[in-house]
């Protein structure tokens, strides 16, 4: 095998047109010549293509999350990898496009949100030994019954990191349309600053709380197998942000970022039976449909037990269908709070540091912003608020915790 192998993932905007695909091919070969980096390439579908395919599926059945749905939405990557392989071949490189099943990327059978279980790296290694540049379809795998599966939005990141881990590589490059990971979404917070380094743990929290830079599962795999991540721009040739073990980040800022998720829905059920049996039944059924639950609260009211939890807008149709099918006869009132957003602060420096929660809620109180749900961990505080207020909340929290850059 070549001495220096590097997995490089290119997102949808990076391969969003023929011109951009040609530019990626040029960059790959230039890096190979100048740095002797033999690339294993993972590509997403061309920008907008997955949304188009999802829209087609929704026109047929918005509740379908089975094998046919995954076969549909996985087809976008087949186009982009074939075009990129052709662009490299045109330049004299040996390149070959591979769908995930051809490389033995095995997943479970949770359609639309599958998790990689194993990668048989033998064929990938054999192609590299022959000097063939593999162009691999991200976002997809195959289950034990040979059904095509998909890993969820942003899943190409996970494909890339899993391939790097299977090849025992020390790092993986993620090329995207941003130059670096920022302390907040710069489209929302004008004073967001670029981060040179951030820990795996912080990045996992950021990904789970709404940051679209990396798929959370990719960071989990990177942390587990010690694969350092380098998030870089497809359109600029400069260093990006390194995602590293905590001991290598050096700086443990009190708060490193403000994140948001503007596609949150709160579900309130009242009254619900006391005890854990009802909760176990409800959340088991939601999990079987692939619905991810975020914040959960339970409280006592004069009418009985009240349960509230949050989901994403994407999972709203499935959740409504399940509750209608299984709990209508239990005389439980269901309230849907749509147009919600989750705003959060993240930082490893928050551990055992007093005053962070006070600063968070004082900021929201000063703006007159009510919270619907709240959750905390050692390194994060999150609150669900009205969607119309999340931009000003994010900007104010960014200022409160001294993250603003000078404009």
mmCIF file of C-alpha atoms in Angstrom:
data_model
loop_
_atom_site.group_PDB
_atom_site.id
_atom_site.type_symbol
_atom_site.label_atom_id
_atom_site.label_comp_id
_atom_site.label_asym_id
_atom_site.label_seq_id
_atom_site.Cartn_x
_atom_site.Cartn_y
_atom_site.Cartn_z
ATOM 1 C CA UNK A 1 0.000 0.000 0.000
ATOM 2 C CA UNK A 2 1.152 3.625 -0.522
ATOM 3 C CA UNK A 3 2.972 5.037 2.489
ATOM 4 C CA UNK A 4 0.692 8.058 2.961
ATOM 5 C CA UNK A 5 -3.036 7.401 2.608
ATOM 6 C CA UNK A 6 -5.613 10.013 3.520
ATOM 7 C CA UNK A 7 -9.406 9.734 3.469
ATOM 8 C CA UNK A 8 -10.916 12.931 2.047
ATOM 9 C CA UNK A 9 -14.637 13.592 2.179
ATOM 10 C CA UNK A 10 -16.285 16.157 -0.092
ATOM 11 C CA UNK A 11 -19.753 17.461 0.759
ATOM 12 C CA UNK A 12 -22.620 18.338 -1.533
ATOM 13 C CA UNK A 13 -21.542 21.908 -2.241
ATOM 14 C CA UNK A 14 -18.026 20.686 -3.053
ATOM 15 C CA UNK A 15 -19.428 18.485 -5.844
ATOM 16 C CA UNK A 16 -22.461 20.646 -6.585
ATOM 17 C CA UNK A 17 -21.723 21.218 -10.273
ATOM 18 C CA UNK A 18 -19.575 19.871 -13.096
ATOM 19 C CA UNK A 19 -17.177 22.786 -12.575
ATOM 20 C CA UNK A 20 -16.788 21.981 -8.884
ATOM 21 C CA UNK A 21 -16.300 18.273 -9.558
ATOM 22 C CA UNK A 22 -13.547 19.168 -12.024
ATOM 23 C CA UNK A 23 -11.976 21.423 -9.351
ATOM 24 C CA UNK A 24 -12.043 18.585 -6.790
ATOM 25 C CA UNK A 25 -10.278 16.301 -9.260
ATOM 26 C CA UNK A 26 -7.594 18.960 -9.828
ATOM 27 C CA UNK A 27 -7.106 19.428 -6.091
ATOM 28 C CA UNK A 28 -6.829 15.709 -5.397
ATOM 29 C CA UNK A 29 -4.131 15.236 -8.013
ATOM 30 C CA UNK A 30 -2.270 18.398 -6.984
ATOM 31 C CA UNK A 31 -2.139 17.202 -3.344
ATOM 32 C CA UNK A 32 -0.972 13.790 -4.499
ATOM 33 C CA UNK A 33 1.880 15.315 -6.492
ATOM 34 C CA UNK A 34 2.960 17.911 -3.924
ATOM 35 C CA UNK A 35 2.327 16.044 -0.642
ATOM 36 C CA UNK A 36 2.377 12.415 -1.788
ATOM 37 C CA UNK A 37 -1.087 11.962 -0.258
ATOM 38 C CA UNK A 38 -2.816 8.968 -1.853
ATOM 39 C CA UNK A 39 -6.529 9.785 -1.548
ATOM 40 C CA UNK A 40 -9.433 7.591 -0.582
ATOM 41 C CA UNK A 41 -12.330 9.819 -1.563
ATOM 42 C CA UNK A 42 -15.840 9.876 -0.074
ATOM 43 C CA UNK A 43 -18.429 12.047 -1.815
ATOM 44 C CA UNK A 44 -21.919 13.232 -0.962
ATOM 45 C CA UNK A 45 -24.686 13.751 -3.496
ATOM 46 C CA UNK A 46 -24.594 16.991 -5.464
ATOM 47 C CA UNK A 47 -26.038 19.874 -3.409
ATOM 48 C CA UNK A 48 -29.843 19.860 -3.410
ATOM 49 C CA UNK A 49 -30.129 16.361 -4.851
ATOM 50 C CA UNK A 50 -30.969 14.565 -1.602
ATOM 51 C CA UNK A 51 -33.652 17.148 -0.831
ATOM 52 C CA UNK A 52 -35.121 16.560 -4.288
ATOM 53 C CA UNK A 53 -35.196 12.802 -3.765
ATOM 54 C CA UNK A 54 -36.726 13.133 -0.289
ATOM 55 C CA UNK A 55 -39.382 15.403 -1.779
ATOM 56 C CA UNK A 56 -40.255 12.806 -4.404
ATOM 57 C CA UNK A 57 -40.627 10.163 -1.704
ATOM 58 C CA UNK A 58 -42.816 12.429 0.412
ATOM 59 C CA UNK A 59 -45.172 12.906 -2.543
ATOM 60 C CA UNK A 60 -45.779 9.145 -2.512
ATOM 61 C CA UNK A 61 -45.811 8.538 1.258
ATOM 62 C CA UNK A 62 -44.393 11.006 3.811
ATOM 63 C CA UNK A 63 -44.340 8.269 6.478
ATOM 64 C CA UNK A 64 -42.254 5.725 4.544
ATOM 65 C CA UNK A 65 -38.865 5.011 6.116
ATOM 66 C CA UNK A 66 -38.292 1.526 4.733
ATOM 67 C CA UNK A 67 -35.934 -0.136 2.232
ATOM 68 C CA UNK A 68 -37.495 1.619 -0.769
ATOM 69 C CA UNK A 69 -37.017 5.035 0.850
ATOM 70 C CA UNK A 70 -33.341 4.362 1.510
ATOM 71 C CA UNK A 71 -32.805 3.018 -2.006
ATOM 72 C CA UNK A 72 -34.331 6.236 -3.338
ATOM 73 C CA UNK A 73 -32.347 8.758 -1.302
ATOM 74 C CA UNK A 74 -29.071 6.815 -1.651
ATOM 75 C CA UNK A 75 -29.135 7.185 -5.418
ATOM 76 C CA UNK A 76 -27.752 10.737 -5.429
ATOM 77 C CA UNK A 77 -24.277 9.635 -4.377
ATOM 78 C CA UNK A 78 -24.086 7.200 -7.282
ATOM 79 C CA UNK A 79 -24.157 10.154 -9.684
ATOM 80 C CA UNK A 80 -21.518 12.263 -7.922
ATOM 81 C CA UNK A 81 -18.982 9.459 -7.451
ATOM 82 C CA UNK A 82 -19.315 8.365 -11.076
ATOM 83 C CA UNK A 83 -18.736 11.918 -12.322
ATOM 84 C CA UNK A 84 -15.741 12.415 -10.032
ATOM 85 C CA UNK A 85 -14.209 9.102 -11.140
ATOM 86 C CA UNK A 86 -14.651 10.197 -14.758
ATOM 87 C CA UNK A 87 -12.993 13.561 -14.017
ATOM 88 C CA UNK A 88 -9.966 11.826 -12.494
ATOM 89 C CA UNK A 89 -9.736 9.276 -15.293
ATOM 90 C CA UNK A 90 -9.806 12.115 -17.840
ATOM 91 C CA UNK A 91 -6.667 13.448 -16.146
ATOM 92 C CA UNK A 92 -4.854 10.136 -16.458
ATOM 93 C CA UNK A 93 -5.455 8.867 -12.903
ATOM 94 C CA UNK A 94 -6.582 5.339 -12.107
ATOM 95 C CA UNK A 95 -9.864 5.899 -10.282
ATOM 96 C CA UNK A 96 -12.927 3.761 -9.662
ATOM 97 C CA UNK A 97 -16.328 4.538 -8.164
ATOM 98 C CA UNK A 98 -17.725 2.222 -5.472
ATOM 99 C CA UNK A 99 -21.127 1.976 -3.856
ATOM 100 C CA UNK A 100 -21.009 1.101 -0.185
ATOM 101 C CA UNK A 101 -22.157 -2.505 -0.604
ATOM 102 C CA UNK A 102 -19.263 -3.159 -2.994
ATOM 103 C CA UNK A 103 -16.821 -2.366 -0.175
ATOM 104 C CA UNK A 104 -18.690 -4.294 2.508
ATOM 105 C CA UNK A 105 -19.896 -1.319 4.555
ATOM 106 C CA UNK A 106 -22.346 -3.229 6.770
ATOM 107 C CA UNK A 107 -25.007 -1.492 8.881
ATOM 108 C CA UNK A 108 -27.975 -2.343 11.048
ATOM 109 C CA UNK A 109 -31.476 -2.185 9.513
ATOM 110 C CA UNK A 110 -32.744 1.093 11.002
ATOM 111 C CA UNK A 111 -33.650 2.626 7.668
ATOM 112 C CA UNK A 112 -32.891 6.342 7.161
ATOM 113 C CA UNK A 113 -30.787 6.366 10.367
ATOM 114 C CA UNK A 114 -28.636 3.233 10.107
ATOM 115 C CA UNK A 115 -25.417 2.777 12.047
ATOM 116 C CA UNK A 116 -22.280 1.202 10.608
ATOM 117 C CA UNK A 117 -21.486 -2.121 12.278
ATOM 118 C CA UNK A 118 -18.483 -3.305 10.281
ATOM 119 C CA UNK A 119 -16.394 -2.558 7.197
ATOM 120 C CA UNK A 120 -14.622 -5.341 5.345
ATOM 121 C CA UNK A 121 -11.569 -3.361 4.286
ATOM 122 C CA UNK A 122 -9.934 -6.109 2.177
ATOM 123 C CA UNK A 123 -11.271 -4.946 -1.178
ATOM 124 C CA UNK A 124 -10.490 -1.303 -0.410
ATOM 125 C CA UNK A 125 -6.909 -2.213 0.495
ATOM 126 C CA UNK A 126 -6.558 -4.332 -2.640
ATOM 127 C CA UNK A 127 -7.649 -1.439 -4.871
ATOM 128 C CA UNK A 128 -5.212 0.932 -3.133
ATOM 129 C CA UNK A 129 -2.415 -1.626 -3.577
ATOM 130 C CA UNK A 130 -3.134 -1.560 -7.316
ATOM 131 C CA UNK A 131 -2.822 2.225 -7.348
ATOM 132 C CA UNK A 132 -6.558 2.771 -7.903
ATOM 133 C CA UNK A 133 -8.062 5.854 -6.264
ATOM 134 C CA UNK A 134 -11.336 4.666 -4.681
ATOM 135 C CA UNK A 135 -14.263 7.100 -4.994
ATOM 136 C CA UNK A 136 -16.758 5.880 -2.399
ATOM 137 C CA UNK A 137 -20.438 6.762 -2.077
ATOM 138 C CA UNK A 138 -20.988 8.333 1.316
ATOM 139 C CA UNK A 139 -24.180 8.243 3.405
ATOM 140 C CA UNK A 140 -24.989 4.606 2.648
ATOM 141 C CA UNK A 141 -24.387 0.981 3.581
ATOM 142 C CA UNK A 142 -26.035 -2.411 3.336
ATOM 143 C CA UNK A 143 -27.802 -4.486 5.994
ATOM 144 C CA UNK A 144 -27.627 -8.226 6.658
ATOM 145 C CA UNK A 145 -30.356 -8.851 4.054
ATOM 146 C CA UNK A 146 -28.466 -6.850 1.391
ATOM 147 C CA UNK A 147 -30.885 -3.912 1.571
ATOM 148 C CA UNK A 148 -29.382 -0.495 0.868
ATOM 149 C CA UNK A 149 -29.441 1.631 4.011
ATOM 150 C CA UNK A 150 -28.684 5.294 4.697
ATOM 151 C CA UNK A 151 -26.987 6.865 7.704
ATOM 152 C CA UNK A 152 -29.038 10.045 8.151
ATOM 153 C CA UNK A 153 -28.397 13.598 6.969
ATOM 154 C CA UNK A 154 -24.681 14.332 7.027
ATOM 155 C CA UNK A 155 -23.908 10.624 7.027
ATOM 156 C CA UNK A 156 -21.136 10.947 4.456
ATOM 157 C CA UNK A 157 -18.955 12.298 7.280
ATOM 158 C CA UNK A 158 -19.518 9.054 9.129
ATOM 159 C CA UNK A 159 -18.713 7.003 6.029
ATOM 160 C CA UNK A 160 -15.382 8.801 5.683
ATOM 161 C CA UNK A 161 -14.334 8.474 9.323
ATOM 162 C CA UNK A 162 -15.361 4.814 9.426
ATOM 163 C CA UNK A 163 -13.214 4.114 6.336
ATOM 164 C CA UNK A 164 -10.261 5.924 7.942
ATOM 165 C CA UNK A 165 -10.702 3.836 11.093
ATOM 166 C CA UNK A 166 -10.914 0.603 9.092
ATOM 167 C CA UNK A 167 -7.585 1.496 7.425
ATOM 168 C CA UNK A 168 -6.011 2.426 10.808
ATOM 169 C CA UNK A 169 -5.284 5.962 9.610
ATOM 170 C CA UNK A 170 -4.416 8.733 12.087
ATOM 171 C CA UNK A 171 -6.573 11.443 10.516
ATOM 172 C CA UNK A 172 -9.358 12.204 8.059
ATOM 173 C CA UNK A 173 -10.096 15.377 6.088
ATOM 174 C CA UNK A 174 -13.634 16.722 5.785
ATOM 175 C CA UNK A 175 -14.020 19.257 2.975
ATOM 176 C CA UNK A 176 -17.037 21.523 3.168
ATOM 177 C CA UNK A 177 -18.269 25.008 2.272
ATOM 178 C CA UNK A 178 -16.936 26.621 5.472
ATOM 179 C CA UNK A 179 -13.292 27.449 6.125
ATOM 180 C CA UNK A 180 -13.399 26.378 9.766
ATOM 181 C CA UNK A 181 -15.714 25.388 12.578
ATOM 182 C CA UNK A 182 -16.956 28.607 14.176
ATOM 183 C CA UNK A 183 -18.040 29.619 17.673
ATOM 184 C CA UNK A 184 -21.579 30.006 16.248
ATOM 185 C CA UNK A 185 -23.255 29.859 12.869
ATOM 186 C CA UNK A 186 -21.862 33.008 11.175
ATOM 187 C CA UNK A 187 -25.099 33.352 9.209
ATOM 188 C CA UNK A 188 -26.892 33.844 12.531
ATOM 189 C CA UNK A 189 -24.218 35.461 14.724
ATOM 190 C CA UNK A 190 -22.229 38.053 12.781
ATOM 191 C CA UNK A 191 -19.450 38.132 15.389
ATOM 192 C CA UNK A 192 -18.788 34.360 15.307
ATOM 193 C CA UNK A 193 -15.077 33.570 15.242
ATOM 194 C CA UNK A 194 -13.150 30.720 13.690
ATOM 195 C CA UNK A 195 -11.765 27.945 15.912
ATOM 196 C CA UNK A 196 -8.350 26.403 15.253
ATOM 197 C CA UNK A 197 -8.922 23.406 17.518
ATOM 198 C CA UNK A 198 -11.803 21.854 19.417
ATOM 199 C CA UNK A 199 -12.151 18.647 21.420
ATOM 200 C CA UNK A 200 -14.020 15.534 20.313
ATOM 201 C CA UNK A 201 -16.360 15.935 23.281
ATOM 202 C CA UNK A 202 -17.244 19.534 22.457
ATOM 203 C CA UNK A 203 -17.760 18.715 18.783
ATOM 204 C CA UNK A 204 -20.049 15.809 19.679
ATOM 205 C CA UNK A 205 -22.193 18.114 21.783
ATOM 206 C CA UNK A 206 -22.232 20.750 19.046
ATOM 207 C CA UNK A 207 -23.266 18.168 16.433
ATOM 208 C CA UNK A 208 -26.031 16.790 18.657
ATOM 209 C CA UNK A 209 -27.328 20.298 19.409
ATOM 210 C CA UNK A 210 -27.798 21.466 15.842
ATOM 211 C CA UNK A 211 -24.397 22.307 14.366
ATOM 212 C CA UNK A 212 -24.463 21.100 10.760
ATOM 213 C CA UNK A 213 -20.673 21.021 10.299
ATOM 214 C CA UNK A 214 -20.229 17.338 11.195
ATOM 215 C CA UNK A 215 -22.491 14.316 11.606
ATOM 216 C CA UNK A 216 -22.470 13.332 15.305
ATOM 217 C CA UNK A 217 -21.776 9.675 14.596
ATOM 218 C CA UNK A 218 -18.637 10.635 12.669
ATOM 219 C CA UNK A 219 -17.247 12.375 15.744
ATOM 220 C CA UNK A 220 -18.166 9.420 17.968
ATOM 221 C CA UNK A 221 -16.263 7.028 15.704
ATOM 222 C CA UNK A 222 -13.319 9.430 15.444
ATOM 223 C CA UNK A 223 -13.077 9.667 19.237
ATOM 224 C CA UNK A 224 -13.392 5.901 19.702
ATOM 225 C CA UNK A 225 -10.675 5.026 17.165
ATOM 226 C CA UNK A 226 -8.435 8.060 17.649
ATOM 227 C CA UNK A 227 -8.956 9.467 14.149
ATOM 228 C CA UNK A 228 -8.161 13.185 14.223
ATOM 229 C CA UNK A 229 -10.484 15.234 12.004
ATOM 230 C CA UNK A 230 -9.482 18.213 9.893
ATOM 231 C CA UNK A 231 -12.469 20.293 8.734
ATOM 232 C CA UNK A 232 -11.373 22.321 5.696
ATOM 233 C CA UNK A 233 -12.784 24.477 2.943
ATOM 234 C CA UNK A 234 -13.181 23.043 -0.547
ATOM 235 C CA UNK A 235 -12.710 26.522 -1.946
ATOM 236 C CA UNK A 236 -9.689 27.805 0.016
ATOM 237 C CA UNK A 237 -6.264 26.222 0.388
ATOM 238 C CA UNK A 238 -5.571 26.851 4.070
ATOM 239 C CA UNK A 239 -5.718 24.993 7.368
ATOM 240 C CA UNK A 240 -9.127 24.495 8.891
ATOM 241 C CA UNK A 241 -10.241 23.310 12.328
ATOM 242 C CA UNK A 242 -8.731 20.239 13.981
ATOM 243 C CA UNK A 243 -11.022 18.003 16.084
ATOM 244 C CA UNK A 244 -8.727 16.382 18.665
ATOM 245 C CA UNK A 245 -8.636 14.576 22.012
ATOM 246 C CA UNK A 246 -9.250 17.051 24.821
ATOM 247 C CA UNK A 247 -5.652 16.958 26.067
ATOM 248 C CA UNK A 248 -4.404 18.180 22.685
ATOM 249 C CA UNK A 249 -6.662 21.214 22.338
ATOM 250 C CA UNK A 250 -4.682 23.204 24.932
ATOM 251 C CA UNK A 251 -7.335 25.860 25.428
ATOM 252 C CA UNK A 252 -10.256 24.948 27.677
ATOM 253 C CA UNK A 253 -12.409 28.031 27.239
ATOM 254 C CA UNK A 254 -15.322 28.346 29.667
ATOM 255 C CA UNK A 255 -17.695 28.317 26.678
ATOM 256 C CA UNK A 256 -16.378 27.499 23.212
ATOM 257 C CA UNK A 257 -19.523 27.786 21.122
ATOM 258 C CA UNK A 258 -23.191 28.693 20.873
ATOM 259 C CA UNK A 259 -25.253 26.306 18.754
ATOM 260 C CA UNK A 260 -28.863 26.154 17.660
ATOM 261 C CA UNK A 261 -31.392 23.834 16.079
ATOM 262 C CA UNK A 262 -34.259 25.747 14.498
ATOM 263 C CA UNK A 263 -36.246 22.606 13.590
ATOM 264 C CA UNK A 264 -37.414 21.505 17.044
ATOM 265 C CA UNK A 265 -40.910 20.356 18.042
ATOM 266 C CA UNK A 266 -42.104 19.870 21.620
ATOM 267 C CA UNK A 267 -44.688 17.158 22.310
ATOM 268 C CA UNK A 268 -46.740 17.453 25.511
ATOM 269 C CA UNK A 269 -48.937 14.589 26.796
ATOM 270 C CA UNK A 270 -51.296 14.948 29.759
ATOM 271 C CA UNK A 271 -52.342 13.114 31.811
ATOM 272 C CA UNK A 272 -50.118 10.063 31.417
ATOM 273 C CA UNK A 273 -50.016 7.028 33.717
ATOM 274 C CA UNK A 274 -47.586 7.220 36.619
ATOM 275 C CA UNK A 275 -44.621 4.889 36.671
ATOM 276 C CA UNK A 276 -42.219 3.783 33.985
ATOM 277 C CA UNK A 277 -44.335 1.247 32.071
ATOM 278 C CA UNK A 278 -46.050 3.859 29.878
ATOM 279 C CA UNK A 279 -42.740 5.616 29.204
ATOM 280 C CA UNK A 280 -41.085 2.348 28.230
ATOM 281 C CA UNK A 281 -43.918 1.490 25.824
ATOM 282 C CA UNK A 282 -43.993 4.943 24.214
ATOM 283 C CA UNK A 283 -40.275 5.411 23.710
ATOM 284 C CA UNK A 284 -39.761 1.810 22.546
ATOM 285 C CA UNK A 285 -42.347 2.322 19.830
ATOM 286 C CA UNK A 286 -40.836 5.658 18.800
ATOM 287 C CA UNK A 287 -37.369 4.101 18.652
ATOM 288 C CA UNK A 288 -38.696 1.290 16.448
ATOM 289 C CA UNK A 289 -39.855 3.957 13.961
ATOM 290 C CA UNK A 290 -36.416 5.595 14.060
ATOM 291 C CA UNK A 291 -37.605 8.695 15.944
ATOM 292 C CA UNK A 292 -34.841 10.306 18.009
ATOM 293 C CA UNK A 293 -35.906 11.839 21.316
ATOM 294 C CA UNK A 294 -33.926 14.734 22.703
ATOM 295 C CA UNK A 295 -35.051 16.448 25.923
ATOM 296 C CA UNK A 296 -37.545 14.655 28.210
ATOM 297 C CA UNK A 297 -39.297 16.122 31.265
ATOM 298 C CA UNK A 298 -42.036 14.754 33.516
ATOM 299 C CA UNK A 299 -43.947 16.683 36.168
ATOM 300 C CA UNK A 300 -47.035 16.386 38.351
ATOM 301 C CA UNK A 301 -50.069 18.595 37.704
ATOM 302 C CA UNK A 302 -53.559 18.680 39.289
ATOM 303 C CA UNK A 303 -54.779 16.536 36.374
ATOM 304 C CA UNK A 304 -52.010 13.924 36.839
ATOM 305 C CA UNK A 305 -48.598 13.282 35.297
ATOM 306 C CA UNK A 306 -47.463 15.557 32.448
ATOM 307 C CA UNK A 307 -44.850 14.355 29.950
ATOM 308 C CA UNK A 308 -42.991 16.585 27.502
ATOM 309 C CA UNK A 309 -40.244 15.696 25.037
ATOM 310 C CA UNK A 310 -38.649 17.214 21.960
ATOM 311 C CA UNK A 311 -38.140 15.806 18.471
ATOM 312 C CA UNK A 312 -37.029 17.214 15.132
ATOM 313 C CA UNK A 313 -39.476 18.533 12.533
ATOM 314 C CA UNK A 314 -38.353 15.679 10.279
ATOM 315 C CA UNK A 315 -39.780 13.140 12.744
ATOM 316 C CA UNK A 316 -43.071 14.981 13.330
ATOM 317 C CA UNK A 317 -45.230 13.011 10.825
ATOM 318 C CA UNK A 318 -44.013 9.664 12.191
ATOM 319 C CA UNK A 319 -44.608 10.747 15.792
ATOM 320 C CA UNK A 320 -48.121 12.028 15.075
ATOM 321 C CA UNK A 321 -48.971 8.795 13.284
ATOM 322 C CA UNK A 322 -47.676 6.615 16.107
ATOM 323 C CA UNK A 323 -49.512 8.502 18.850
ATOM 324 C CA UNK A 324 -52.742 8.442 16.855
ATOM 325 C CA UNK A 325 -52.440 4.691 16.282
ATOM 326 C CA UNK A 326 -51.558 3.656 19.822
ATOM 327 C CA UNK A 327 -52.754 6.165 22.398
ATOM 328 C CA UNK A 328 -56.053 7.699 21.236
ATOM 329 C CA UNK A 329 -58.097 5.372 23.450
ATOM 330 C CA UNK A 330 -56.133 6.270 26.594
ATOM 331 C CA UNK A 331 -57.766 9.724 26.933
ATOM 332 C CA UNK A 332 -54.412 11.470 26.788
ATOM 333 C CA UNK A 333 -54.403 15.038 25.519
ATOM 334 C CA UNK A 334 -51.562 15.692 23.085
ATOM 335 C CA UNK A 335 -50.274 19.203 22.406
ATOM 336 C CA UNK A 336 -47.836 19.937 19.588
ATOM 337 C CA UNK A 337 -45.585 22.965 20.023
ATOM 338 C CA UNK A 338 -44.187 23.587 16.562
ATOM 339 C CA UNK A 339 -41.927 26.418 15.388
ATOM 340 C CA UNK A 340 -39.586 25.866 18.321
ATOM 341 C CA UNK A 341 -35.786 26.176 18.407
ATOM 342 C CA UNK A 342 -33.113 24.836 20.714
ATOM 343 C CA UNK A 343 -30.281 27.172 21.687
ATOM 344 C CA UNK A 344 -27.244 25.856 23.580
ATOM 345 C CA UNK A 345 -23.823 26.733 24.938
ATOM 346 C CA UNK A 346 -20.967 24.197 24.893
ATOM 347 C CA UNK A 347 -17.549 24.180 26.554
ATOM 348 C CA UNK A 348 -15.319 21.737 28.433
ATOM 349 C CA UNK A 349 -14.348 24.640 30.707
ATOM 350 C CA UNK A 350 -17.876 24.587 32.149
ATOM 351 C CA UNK A 351 -17.053 21.595 34.322
ATOM 352 C CA UNK A 352 -17.315 22.523 38.003
ATOM 353 C CA UNK A 353 -17.389 26.226 37.127
ATOM 354 C CA UNK A 354 -20.106 28.170 38.987
ATOM 355 C CA UNK A 355 -22.111 30.905 37.355
ATOM 356 C CA UNK A 356 -22.490 29.524 33.846
ATOM 357 C CA UNK A 357 -26.153 28.570 34.245
ATOM 358 C CA UNK A 358 -26.828 31.925 35.898
ATOM 359 C CA UNK A 359 -25.325 33.785 32.945
ATOM 360 C CA UNK A 360 -27.284 31.653 30.464
ATOM 361 C CA UNK A 361 -30.691 32.233 32.023
ATOM 362 C CA UNK A 362 -30.057 35.876 32.956
ATOM 363 C CA UNK A 363 -29.360 36.538 29.301
ATOM 364 C CA UNK A 364 -32.625 34.940 28.204
ATOM 365 C CA UNK A 365 -34.525 36.720 30.992
ATOM 366 C CA UNK A 366 -33.101 40.097 29.989
ATOM 367 C CA UNK A 367 -34.506 39.516 26.494
ATOM 368 C CA UNK A 368 -37.849 38.337 27.858
ATOM 369 C CA UNK A 369 -37.459 34.901 26.242
ATOM 370 C CA UNK A 370 -39.385 32.047 27.858
ATOM 371 C CA UNK A 371 -38.044 28.496 27.957
ATOM 372 C CA UNK A 372 -40.203 25.442 27.228
ATOM 373 C CA UNK A 373 -37.676 22.706 28.027
ATOM 374 C CA UNK A 374 -34.210 22.758 29.576
ATOM 375 C CA UNK A 375 -31.428 20.185 29.775
ATOM 376 C CA UNK A 376 -27.825 20.260 30.973
ATOM 377 C CA UNK A 377 -24.692 18.134 31.060
ATOM 378 C CA UNK A 378 -21.177 18.708 32.328
ATOM 379 C CA UNK A 379 -20.283 20.712 29.245
ATOM 380 C CA UNK A 380 -23.569 22.080 27.843
ATOM 381 C CA UNK A 381 -26.770 23.928 28.694
ATOM 382 C CA UNK A 382 -29.714 23.828 26.276
ATOM 383 C CA UNK A 383 -33.119 25.492 26.248
ATOM 384 C CA UNK A 384 -36.029 25.146 23.845
ATOM 385 C CA UNK A 385 -37.485 28.567 23.011
ATOM 386 C CA UNK A 386 -39.804 30.069 20.410
ATOM 387 C CA UNK A 387 -38.271 29.809 16.947
ATOM 388 C CA UNK A 388 -38.861 33.523 16.295
ATOM 389 C CA UNK A 389 -36.434 34.464 19.094
ATOM 390 C CA UNK A 390 -33.507 32.095 18.568
ATOM 391 C CA UNK A 391 -31.344 34.460 16.502
ATOM 392 C CA UNK A 392 -31.302 37.200 19.119
ATOM 393 C CA UNK A 393 -30.837 34.614 21.868
ATOM 394 C CA UNK A 394 -27.821 33.094 20.099
ATOM 395 C CA UNK A 395 -26.209 36.485 19.490
ATOM 396 C CA UNK A 396 -26.771 37.606 23.090
ATOM 397 C CA UNK A 397 -25.350 34.376 24.557
ATOM 398 C CA UNK A 398 -22.347 34.659 22.236
ATOM 399 C CA UNK A 399 -21.659 38.119 23.677
ATOM 400 C CA UNK A 400 -22.396 37.095 27.264
ATOM 401 C CA UNK A 401 -19.695 34.404 27.204
ATOM 402 C CA UNK A 402 -17.038 36.584 25.516
ATOM 403 C CA UNK A 403 -16.988 34.773 22.191
ATOM 404 C CA UNK A 404 -17.425 37.811 19.921
ATOM 405 C CA UNK A 405 -14.672 38.687 17.505
ATOM 406 C CA UNK A 406 -13.874 42.280 16.593
ATOM 407 C CA UNK A 407 -15.526 43.300 13.343
#
